Amino acid sequence: MIKNPVPWPNGARCAVAFTFDMDADSILHPAHHSSADTRVAALSMLRYGPEVAVPRLVDLYAHFCMRQTFFLPAWCMERYPAAVETILQSGHEIAHHGYLHEHPNACEPEQEAYWFRRASEVIERMTGQPPRGFRAPSYRFSRVSLDILVREGLLYDASLMGDDIPYVLDNGQGQVIELPTHYAMDDWPHFMASRDLAYLMPPRSPQQAMEVYQAEFDAMWEYGGLWIAVWHPFLSGRLARCVAIARLIEYMHSKGRVWFATLEDIATHVRWVIADGIWTPRIDQLPYYDGPIPELGQTAPTLAR
Ligand SMILES: [Zn+2]
């Protein structure tokens, strides 16, 4: 089913990363700039992430002796330094997730580069090292995001959805390892409900969500894939969901031969097997397009109606 699986370390059947994006209220302020401060209940729901869920998740990882990756908008790092400290003290990776959860593909290229550098400076100051990985806020990777990642020397990106296994992004000037995921692996479609953020789908039970994640895991385990969860502390760190996560980790352990790792460790391994000639990646040349495709011309609006 997978034509060219990555040789994972120690004969592991698949690689697993429980990544959390600690967005906190960085997603509320750009959405409601002039009124976010008055939306106290929404703020409290989002602050649950750094204040309650992150310490709980770090304890959960400690119980299973796991080091994992947290993506933090740098504004959240400045706003919630205790959560940063909790994450770092347990040896987890902190990776780049924008400054204020700005969407790169909504920015001009200079703006995108400005916010990227501003966030990198905060990460370097607060963690002692520059970021190694990036996930575009809301997956809004732009046509120039790869140029920035290459220029800034990042090892990997975790924003795209183009494969079941790692692949390589190339812009003609350099390369970055892509560690792909999929919306099914995000907790937003399963759990998000907020009037303030215009999400009013009924939340699924933890068991229903875990069925999806476990099915994805079973397939990745069978065929040698990469399983990356894109979860949010304020959603998946809530009590019943956290209990379900613990059961899922136990299930993975019971199957055995699973490599639990940070995304930095996975990308480093991938770069190593490429450099050593053990494995040849698929390469995606970016951007896919330089602008709107010319074939449609002015007729596009009528075709989409
Ligand atoms: Zn985010």
mmCIF file of N, CA, C and O in Angstrom, residues 143-229:
data_model
loop_
_atom_site.group_PDB
_atom_site.id
_atom_site.type_symbol
_atom_site.label_atom_id
_atom_site.label_comp_id
_atom_site.label_asym_id
_atom_site.label_seq_id
_atom_site.Cartn_x
_atom_site.Cartn_y
_atom_site.Cartn_z
ATOM 1 N N ARG A 143 2.645 30.338 -0.780
ATOM 2 C CA ARG A 143 3.527 30.013 -1.915
ATOM 3 C C ARG A 143 4.979 30.344 -1.614
ATOM 4 O O ARG A 143 5.876 29.840 -2.273
ATOM 5 N N VAL A 144 5.237 31.216 -0.624
ATOM 6 C CA VAL A 144 6.638 31.559 -0.303
ATOM 7 C C VAL A 144 7.085 30.988 1.041
ATOM 8 O O VAL A 144 8.231 31.219 1.444
ATOM 9 N N SER A 145 6.232 30.243 1.728
ATOM 10 C CA SER A 145 6.638 29.726 3.045
ATOM 11 C C SER A 145 7.897 28.868 2.948
ATOM 12 O O SER A 145 8.789 28.962 3.792
ATOM 13 N N LEU A 146 7.971 28.045 1.913
ATOM 14 C CA LEU A 146 9.161 27.180 1.800
ATOM 15 C C LEU A 146 10.428 28.016 1.613
ATOM 16 O O LEU A 146 11.485 27.673 2.161
ATOM 17 N N ASP A 147 10.325 29.120 0.852
ATOM 18 C CA ASP A 147 11.510 29.982 0.669
ATOM 19 C C ASP A 147 12.013 30.462 2.029
ATOM 20 O O ASP A 147 13.224 30.514 2.287
ATOM 21 N N ILE A 148 11.073 30.839 2.901
ATOM 22 C CA ILE A 148 11.459 31.326 4.236
ATOM 23 C C ILE A 148 12.091 30.191 5.042
ATOM 24 O O ILE A 148 13.138 30.377 5.678
ATOM 25 N N LEU A 149 11.486 29.009 5.008
ATOM 26 C CA LEU A 149 12.021 27.878 5.786
ATOM 27 C C LEU A 149 13.441 27.538 5.332
ATOM 28 O O LEU A 149 14.325 27.267 6.155
ATOM 29 N N VAL A 150 13.653 27.553 4.022
ATOM 30 C CA VAL A 150 14.996 27.243 3.495
ATOM 31 C C VAL A 150 15.987 28.325 3.911
ATOM 32 O O VAL A 150 17.081 28.045 4.409
ATOM 33 N N ARG A 151 15.574 29.579 3.745
ATOM 34 C CA ARG A 151 16.463 30.710 4.089
ATOM 35 C C ARG A 151 16.809 30.711 5.572
ATOM 36 O O ARG A 151 17.931 30.997 5.957
ATOM 37 N N GLU A 152 15.837 30.371 6.402
ATOM 38 C CA GLU A 152 16.052 30.420 7.850
ATOM 39 C C GLU A 152 16.649 29.118 8.393
ATOM 40 O O GLU A 152 16.845 28.978 9.592
ATOM 41 N N GLY A 153 16.900 28.156 7.517
ATOM 42 C CA GLY A 153 17.612 26.943 7.915
ATOM 43 C C GLY A 153 16.796 25.951 8.729
ATOM 44 O O GLY A 153 17.359 25.223 9.563
ATOM 45 N N LEU A 154 15.475 25.889 8.500
ATOM 46 C CA LEU A 154 14.690 24.910 9.257
ATOM 47 C C LEU A 154 14.879 23.497 8.700
ATOM 48 O O LEU A 154 15.112 23.315 7.509
ATOM 49 N N LEU A 155 14.779 22.542 9.592
ATOM 50 C CA LEU A 155 14.979 21.144 9.214
ATOM 51 C C LEU A 155 13.719 20.547 8.597
ATOM 52 O O LEU A 155 13.788 19.787 7.634
ATOM 53 N N TYR A 156 12.552 20.888 9.183
ATOM 54 C CA TYR A 156 11.332 20.230 8.711
ATOM 55 C C TYR A 156 10.135 21.169 8.754
ATOM 56 O O TYR A 156 10.130 22.193 9.448
ATOM 57 N N ASP A 157 9.120 20.767 7.974
ATOM 58 C CA ASP A 157 7.809 21.402 8.031
ATOM 59 C C ASP A 157 6.790 20.320 8.371
ATOM 60 O O ASP A 157 6.984 19.150 8.024
ATOM 61 N N ALA A 158 5.701 20.726 9.070
ATOM 62 C CA ALA A 158 4.656 19.756 9.431
ATOM 63 C C ALA A 158 3.285 20.349 9.140
ATOM 64 O O ALA A 158 2.361 20.224 9.932
ATOM 65 N N SER A 159 3.153 21.030 7.982
ATOM 66 C CA SER A 159 1.900 21.715 7.632
ATOM 67 C C SER A 159 1.116 21.029 6.533
ATOM 68 O O SER A 159 -0.051 21.356 6.325
ATOM 69 N N LEU A 160 1.731 20.155 5.767
ATOM 70 C CA LEU A 160 1.129 19.704 4.509
ATOM 71 C C LEU A 160 0.566 18.282 4.632
ATOM 72 O O LEU A 160 0.703 17.648 5.685
ATOM 73 N N MET A 161 -0.081 17.830 3.580
ATOM 74 C CA MET A 161 -0.882 16.600 3.663
ATOM 75 C C MET A 161 -0.674 15.720 2.441
ATOM 76 O O MET A 161 -1.573 14.968 2.060
ATOM 77 N N GLY A 162 0.520 15.808 1.829
ATOM 78 C CA GLY A 162 0.710 15.196 0.512
ATOM 79 C C GLY A 162 1.160 13.760 0.481
ATOM 80 O O GLY A 162 1.438 13.244 -0.609
ATOM 81 N N ASP A 163 1.263 13.089 1.642
ATOM 82 C CA ASP A 163 1.724 11.690 1.587
ATOM 83 C C ASP A 163 1.402 11.011 2.918
ATOM 84 O O ASP A 163 0.926 11.667 3.863
ATOM 85 N N ASP A 164 1.686 9.705 2.978
ATOM 86 C CA ASP A 164 1.527 8.949 4.228
ATOM 87 C C ASP A 164 2.848 8.844 4.974
ATOM 88 O O ASP A 164 2.884 8.365 6.114
ATOM 89 N N ILE A 165 3.918 9.221 4.298
ATOM 90 C CA ILE A 165 5.273 9.112 4.852
ATOM 91 C C ILE A 165 5.998 10.437 4.609
ATOM 92 O O ILE A 165 5.529 11.261 3.817
ATOM 93 N N PRO A 166 7.119 10.653 5.258
ATOM 94 C CA PRO A 166 7.866 11.890 4.999
ATOM 95 C C PRO A 166 8.259 12.010 3.527
ATOM 96 O O PRO A 166 8.450 11.004 2.838
ATOM 97 N N TYR A 167 8.343 13.241 3.066
ATOM 98 C CA TYR A 167 8.863 13.504 1.724
ATOM 99 C C TYR A 167 9.652 14.804 1.784
ATOM 100 O O TYR A 167 9.830 15.361 2.872
ATOM 101 N N VAL A 168 10.156 15.241 0.659
ATOM 102 C CA VAL A 168 11.053 16.398 0.652
ATOM 103 C C VAL A 168 10.420 17.524 -0.148
ATOM 104 O O VAL A 168 9.857 17.295 -1.222
ATOM 105 N N LEU A 169 10.492 18.751 0.403
ATOM 106 C CA LEU A 169 10.061 19.955 -0.318
ATOM 107 C C LEU A 169 11.310 20.639 -0.860
ATOM 108 O O LEU A 169 12.280 20.843 -0.118
ATOM 109 N N ASP A 170 11.252 21.022 -2.128
ATOM 110 C CA ASP A 170 12.414 21.624 -2.781
ATOM 111 C C ASP A 170 11.956 22.904 -3.473
ATOM 112 O O ASP A 170 10.948 22.890 -4.194
ATOM 113 N N ASN A 171 12.683 23.999 -3.267
ATOM 114 C CA ASN A 171 12.316 25.246 -3.956
ATOM 115 C C ASN A 171 13.381 25.682 -4.966
ATOM 116 O O ASN A 171 13.365 26.825 -5.427
ATOM 117 N N GLY A 172 14.314 24.764 -5.258
ATOM 118 C CA GLY A 172 15.383 25.113 -6.197
ATOM 119 C C GLY A 172 16.603 25.672 -5.508
ATOM 120 O O GLY A 172 17.696 25.677 -6.073
ATOM 121 N N GLN A 173 16.421 26.170 -4.284
ATOM 122 C CA GLN A 173 17.568 26.700 -3.529
ATOM 123 C C GLN A 173 17.921 25.832 -2.320
ATOM 124 O O GLN A 173 18.994 25.968 -1.739
ATOM 125 N N GLY A 174 17.001 24.996 -1.940
ATOM 126 C CA GLY A 174 17.250 24.157 -0.771
ATOM 127 C C GLY A 174 16.090 23.217 -0.538
ATOM 128 O O GLY A 174 15.098 23.238 -1.283
ATOM 129 N N GLN A 175 16.238 22.406 0.496
ATOM 130 C CA GLN A 175 15.220 21.389 0.773
ATOM 131 C C GLN A 175 14.862 21.360 2.256
ATOM 132 O O GLN A 175 15.689 21.681 3.113
ATOM 133 N N VAL A 176 13.639 20.964 2.520
ATOM 134 C CA VAL A 176 13.140 20.803 3.883
ATOM 135 C C VAL A 176 12.399 19.472 3.922
ATOM 136 O O VAL A 176 11.719 19.104 2.961
ATOM 137 N N ILE A 177 12.522 18.748 5.022
ATOM 138 C CA ILE A 177 11.789 17.486 5.178
ATOM 139 C C ILE A 177 10.335 17.804 5.518
ATOM 140 O O ILE A 177 10.071 18.578 6.439
ATOM 141 N N GLU A 178 9.397 17.234 4.784
ATOM 142 C CA GLU A 178 7.979 17.405 5.105
ATOM 143 C C GLU A 178 7.499 16.204 5.899
ATOM 144 O O GLU A 178 7.689 15.061 5.486
ATOM 145 N N LEU A 179 6.871 16.474 7.051
ATOM 146 C CA LEU A 179 6.281 15.428 7.891
ATOM 147 C C LEU A 179 4.768 15.618 7.829
ATOM 148 O O LEU A 179 4.199 16.417 8.579
ATOM 149 N N PRO A 180 4.097 14.909 6.926
ATOM 150 C CA PRO A 180 2.696 15.230 6.625
ATOM 151 C C PRO A 180 1.699 14.625 7.611
ATOM 152 O O PRO A 180 1.964 13.619 8.264
ATOM 153 N N THR A 181 0.541 15.247 7.656
ATOM 154 C CA THR A 181 -0.572 14.727 8.440
ATOM 155 C C THR A 181 -1.847 14.869 7.612
ATOM 156 O O THR A 181 -1.787 14.994 6.391
ATOM 157 N N HIS A 182 -3.006 14.897 8.286
ATOM 158 C CA HIS A 182 -4.276 14.978 7.565
ATOM 159 C C HIS A 182 -5.339 15.510 8.516
ATOM 160 O O HIS A 182 -5.225 15.338 9.733
ATOM 161 N N TYR A 183 -6.402 16.130 7.977
ATOM 162 C CA TYR A 183 -7.463 16.689 8.834
ATOM 163 C C TYR A 183 -8.090 15.655 9.760
ATOM 164 O O TYR A 183 -8.530 15.974 10.851
ATOM 165 N N ALA A 184 -8.140 14.389 9.310
ATOM 166 C CA ALA A 184 -8.714 13.346 10.169
ATOM 167 C C ALA A 184 -7.917 13.203 11.461
ATOM 168 O O ALA A 184 -8.435 12.734 12.471
ATOM 169 N N MET A 185 -6.650 13.600 11.409
ATOM 170 C CA MET A 185 -5.780 13.472 12.571
ATOM 171 C C MET A 185 -5.782 14.731 13.441
ATOM 172 O O MET A 185 -5.101 14.804 14.450
ATOM 173 N N ASP A 186 -6.528 15.749 13.011
ATOM 174 C CA ASP A 186 -6.687 16.977 13.787
ATOM 175 C C ASP A 186 -7.844 16.770 14.766
ATOM 176 O O ASP A 186 -8.765 16.008 14.470
ATOM 177 N N ASP A 187 -7.824 17.421 15.923
ATOM 178 C CA ASP A 187 -8.951 17.273 16.857
ATOM 179 C C ASP A 187 -10.052 18.299 16.601
ATOM 180 O O ASP A 187 -11.142 18.201 17.155
ATOM 181 N N TRP A 188 -9.779 19.286 15.752
ATOM 182 C CA TRP A 188 -10.752 20.360 15.505
ATOM 183 C C TRP A 188 -12.079 19.806 14.970
ATOM 184 O O TRP A 188 -13.145 20.102 15.523
ATOM 185 N N PRO A 189 -12.043 18.969 13.874
ATOM 186 C CA PRO A 189 -13.335 18.474 13.363
ATOM 187 C C PRO A 189 -14.071 17.574 14.346
ATOM 188 O O PRO A 189 -15.295 17.443 14.265
ATOM 189 N N HIS A 190 -13.361 16.957 15.286
ATOM 190 C CA HIS A 190 -14.026 16.061 16.238
ATOM 191 C C HIS A 190 -14.599 16.820 17.439
ATOM 192 O O HIS A 190 -15.660 16.479 17.940
ATOM 193 N N PHE A 191 -13.870 17.825 17.907
ATOM 194 C CA PHE A 191 -14.195 18.385 19.220
ATOM 195 C C PHE A 191 -14.538 19.875 19.245
ATOM 196 O O PHE A 191 -15.050 20.364 20.245
ATOM 197 N N MET A 192 -14.211 20.641 18.224
ATOM 198 C CA MET A 192 -14.333 22.092 18.357
ATOM 199 C C MET A 192 -15.800 22.542 18.347
ATOM 200 O O MET A 192 -16.581 22.155 17.481
ATOM 201 N N ALA A 193 -16.154 23.341 19.332
ATOM 202 C CA ALA A 193 -17.477 23.960 19.391
ATOM 203 C C ALA A 193 -17.316 25.305 20.069
ATOM 204 O O ALA A 193 -16.880 25.375 21.216
ATOM 205 N N SER A 194 -17.606 26.384 19.351
ATOM 206 C CA SER A 194 -17.453 27.720 19.918
ATOM 207 C C SER A 194 -18.254 28.715 19.105
ATOM 208 O O SER A 194 -18.029 28.859 17.897
ATOM 209 N N ARG A 195 -19.197 29.381 19.765
ATOM 210 C CA ARG A 195 -19.951 30.427 19.058
ATOM 211 C C ARG A 195 -19.021 31.547 18.620
ATOM 212 O O ARG A 195 -19.133 32.073 17.530
ATOM 213 N N ASP A 196 -18.071 31.911 19.494
ATOM 214 C CA ASP A 196 -17.199 33.056 19.199
ATOM 215 C C ASP A 196 -16.308 32.797 17.984
ATOM 216 O O ASP A 196 -15.902 33.713 17.299
ATOM 217 N N LEU A 197 -15.987 31.516 17.750
ATOM 218 C CA LEU A 197 -15.130 31.200 16.610
ATOM 219 C C LEU A 197 -15.931 30.541 15.479
ATOM 220 O O LEU A 197 -15.356 29.969 14.558
ATOM 221 N N ALA A 198 -17.270 30.637 15.590
ATOM 222 C CA ALA A 198 -18.173 30.199 14.516
ATOM 223 C C ALA A 198 -18.035 28.720 14.188
ATOM 224 O O ALA A 198 -18.096 28.328 13.021
ATOM 225 N N TYR A 199 -17.845 27.901 15.208
ATOM 226 C CA TYR A 199 -17.865 26.442 15.027
ATOM 227 C C TYR A 199 -18.990 25.883 15.878
ATOM 228 O O TYR A 199 -18.900 25.905 17.098
ATOM 229 N N LEU A 200 -20.025 25.381 15.235
ATOM 230 C CA LEU A 200 -21.177 24.910 15.993
ATOM 231 C C LEU A 200 -21.551 23.467 15.650
ATOM 232 O O LEU A 200 -22.692 23.063 15.772
ATOM 233 N N MET A 201 -20.567 22.709 15.228
ATOM 234 C CA MET A 201 -20.817 21.277 14.995
ATOM 235 C C MET A 201 -20.921 20.572 16.348
ATOM 236 O O MET A 201 -20.214 20.936 17.293
ATOM 237 N N PRO A 202 -21.782 19.555 16.465
ATOM 238 C CA PRO A 202 -21.846 18.840 17.747
ATOM 239 C C PRO A 202 -20.558 18.068 17.999
ATOM 240 O O PRO A 202 -20.110 17.335 17.126
ATOM 241 N N PRO A 203 -19.955 18.229 19.172
ATOM 242 C CA PRO A 203 -18.710 17.509 19.456
ATOM 243 C C PRO A 203 -18.943 15.997 19.480
ATOM 244 O O PRO A 203 -19.986 15.522 19.930
ATOM 245 N N ARG A 204 -17.936 15.255 18.982
ATOM 246 C CA ARG A 204 -17.978 13.790 19.040
ATOM 247 C C ARG A 204 -17.553 13.329 20.426
ATOM 248 O O ARG A 204 -16.852 14.044 21.147
ATOM 249 N N SER A 205 -17.923 12.105 20.750
ATOM 250 C CA SER A 205 -17.420 11.549 22.005
ATOM 251 C C SER A 205 -15.938 11.241 21.833
ATOM 252 O O SER A 205 -15.466 11.044 20.701
ATOM 253 N N PRO A 206 -15.182 11.201 22.936
ATOM 254 C CA PRO A 206 -13.771 10.818 22.811
ATOM 255 C C PRO A 206 -13.616 9.470 22.113
ATOM 256 O O PRO A 206 -12.701 9.282 21.317
ATOM 257 N N GLN A 207 -14.526 8.550 22.379
ATOM 258 C CA GLN A 207 -14.406 7.210 21.792
ATOM 259 C C GLN A 207 -14.570 7.271 20.266
ATOM 260 O O GLN A 207 -13.863 6.583 19.530
ATOM 261 N N GLN A 208 -15.500 8.119 19.795
ATOM 262 C CA GLN A 208 -15.675 8.236 18.337
ATOM 263 C C GLN A 208 -14.428 8.806 17.681
ATOM 264 O O GLN A 208 -13.988 8.344 16.639
ATOM 265 N N ALA A 209 -13.849 9.843 18.313
ATOM 266 C CA ALA A 209 -12.626 10.434 17.759
ATOM 267 C C ALA A 209 -11.497 9.405 17.774
ATOM 268 O O ALA A 209 -10.750 9.264 16.801
ATOM 269 N N MET A 210 -11.386 8.676 18.885
ATOM 270 C CA MET A 210 -10.296 7.707 19.000
ATOM 271 C C MET A 210 -10.426 6.587 17.981
ATOM 272 O O MET A 210 -9.434 6.015 17.549
ATOM 273 N N GLU A 211 -11.666 6.266 17.593
ATOM 274 C CA GLU A 211 -11.850 5.258 16.539
ATOM 275 C C GLU A 211 -11.138 5.686 15.258
ATOM 276 O O GLU A 211 -10.511 4.883 14.578
ATOM 277 N N VAL A 212 -11.273 6.985 14.938
ATOM 278 C CA VAL A 212 -10.618 7.505 13.728
ATOM 279 C C VAL A 212 -9.101 7.446 13.897
ATOM 280 O O VAL A 212 -8.377 6.943 13.030
ATOM 281 N N TYR A 213 -8.612 7.944 15.038
ATOM 282 C CA TYR A 213 -7.158 7.977 15.246
ATOM 283 C C TYR A 213 -6.582 6.558 15.279
ATOM 284 O O TYR A 213 -5.493 6.303 14.783
ATOM 285 N N GLN A 214 -7.332 5.639 15.888
ATOM 286 C CA GLN A 214 -6.817 4.267 16.010
ATOM 287 C C GLN A 214 -6.811 3.565 14.644
ATOM 288 O O GLN A 214 -5.881 2.817 14.330
ATOM 289 N N ALA A 215 -7.841 3.830 13.831
ATOM 290 C CA ALA A 215 -7.855 3.243 12.484
ATOM 291 C C ALA A 215 -6.666 3.764 11.678
ATOM 292 O O ALA A 215 -6.009 3.006 10.946
ATOM 293 N N GLU A 216 -6.382 5.060 11.806
ATOM 294 C CA GLU A 216 -5.218 5.637 11.114
ATOM 295 C C GLU A 216 -3.936 4.970 11.614
ATOM 296 O O GLU A 216 -3.038 4.655 10.832
ATOM 297 N N PHE A 217 -3.859 4.767 12.920
ATOM 298 C CA PHE A 217 -2.670 4.135 13.490
ATOM 299 C C PHE A 217 -2.515 2.703 12.990
ATOM 300 O O PHE A 217 -1.419 2.285 12.592
ATOM 301 N N ASP A 218 -3.601 1.928 13.013
ATOM 302 C CA ASP A 218 -3.512 0.519 12.589
ATOM 303 C C ASP A 218 -2.994 0.421 11.148
ATOM 304 O O ASP A 218 -2.178 -0.448 10.831
ATOM 305 N N ALA A 219 -3.457 1.327 10.284
ATOM 306 C CA ALA A 219 -3.012 1.288 8.886
ATOM 307 C C ALA A 219 -1.540 1.688 8.781
ATOM 308 O O ALA A 219 -0.768 1.066 8.045
ATOM 309 N N MET A 220 -1.151 2.734 9.527
ATOM 310 C CA MET A 220 0.256 3.158 9.492
ATOM 311 C C MET A 220 1.156 2.055 10.045
ATOM 312 O O MET A 220 2.260 1.829 9.548
ATOM 313 N N TRP A 221 0.704 1.374 11.075
ATOM 314 C CA TRP A 221 1.484 0.282 11.673
ATOM 315 C C TRP A 221 1.628 -0.865 10.674
ATOM 316 O O TRP A 221 2.704 -1.452 10.520
ATOM 317 N N GLU A 222 0.562 -1.154 9.969
ATOM 318 C CA GLU A 222 0.571 -2.279 9.017
ATOM 319 C C GLU A 222 1.521 -2.028 7.850
ATOM 320 O O GLU A 222 2.209 -2.933 7.392
ATOM 321 N N TYR A 223 1.554 -0.768 7.384
ATOM 322 C CA TYR A 223 2.258 -0.505 6.128
ATOM 323 C C TYR A 223 3.484 0.398 6.263
ATOM 324 O O TYR A 223 4.076 0.779 5.269
ATOM 325 N N GLY A 224 3.868 0.736 7.481
ATOM 326 C CA GLY A 224 5.124 1.481 7.660
ATOM 327 C C GLY A 224 5.012 2.982 7.521
ATOM 328 O O GLY A 224 5.953 3.639 7.067
ATOM 329 N N GLY A 225 3.881 3.552 7.906
ATOM 330 C CA GLY A 225 3.665 4.990 7.723
ATOM 331 C C GLY A 225 4.087 5.849 8.903
ATOM 332 O O GLY A 225 4.779 5.411 9.818
ATOM 333 N N LEU A 226 3.634 7.087 8.829
ATOM 334 C CA LEU A 226 3.940 8.097 9.851
ATOM 335 C C LEU A 226 2.612 8.616 10.397
ATOM 336 O O LEU A 226 1.786 9.137 9.632
ATOM 337 N N TRP A 227 2.419 8.491 11.704
ATOM 338 C CA TRP A 227 1.152 8.898 12.355
ATOM 339 C C TRP A 227 1.428 10.164 13.152
ATOM 340 O O TRP A 227 2.187 10.139 14.118
ATOM 341 N N ILE A 228 0.817 11.268 12.727
ATOM 342 C CA ILE A 228 1.017 12.532 13.447
ATOM 343 C C ILE A 228 -0.345 13.088 13.853
ATOM 344 O O ILE A 228 -1.175 13.420 12.992
ATOM 345 N N ALA A 229 -0.583 13.197 15.148
ATOM 346 C CA ALA A 229 -1.797 13.837 15.643
ATOM 347 C C ALA A 229 -1.560 15.342 15.727
ATOM 348 O O ALA A 229 -0.499 15.784 16.164
#
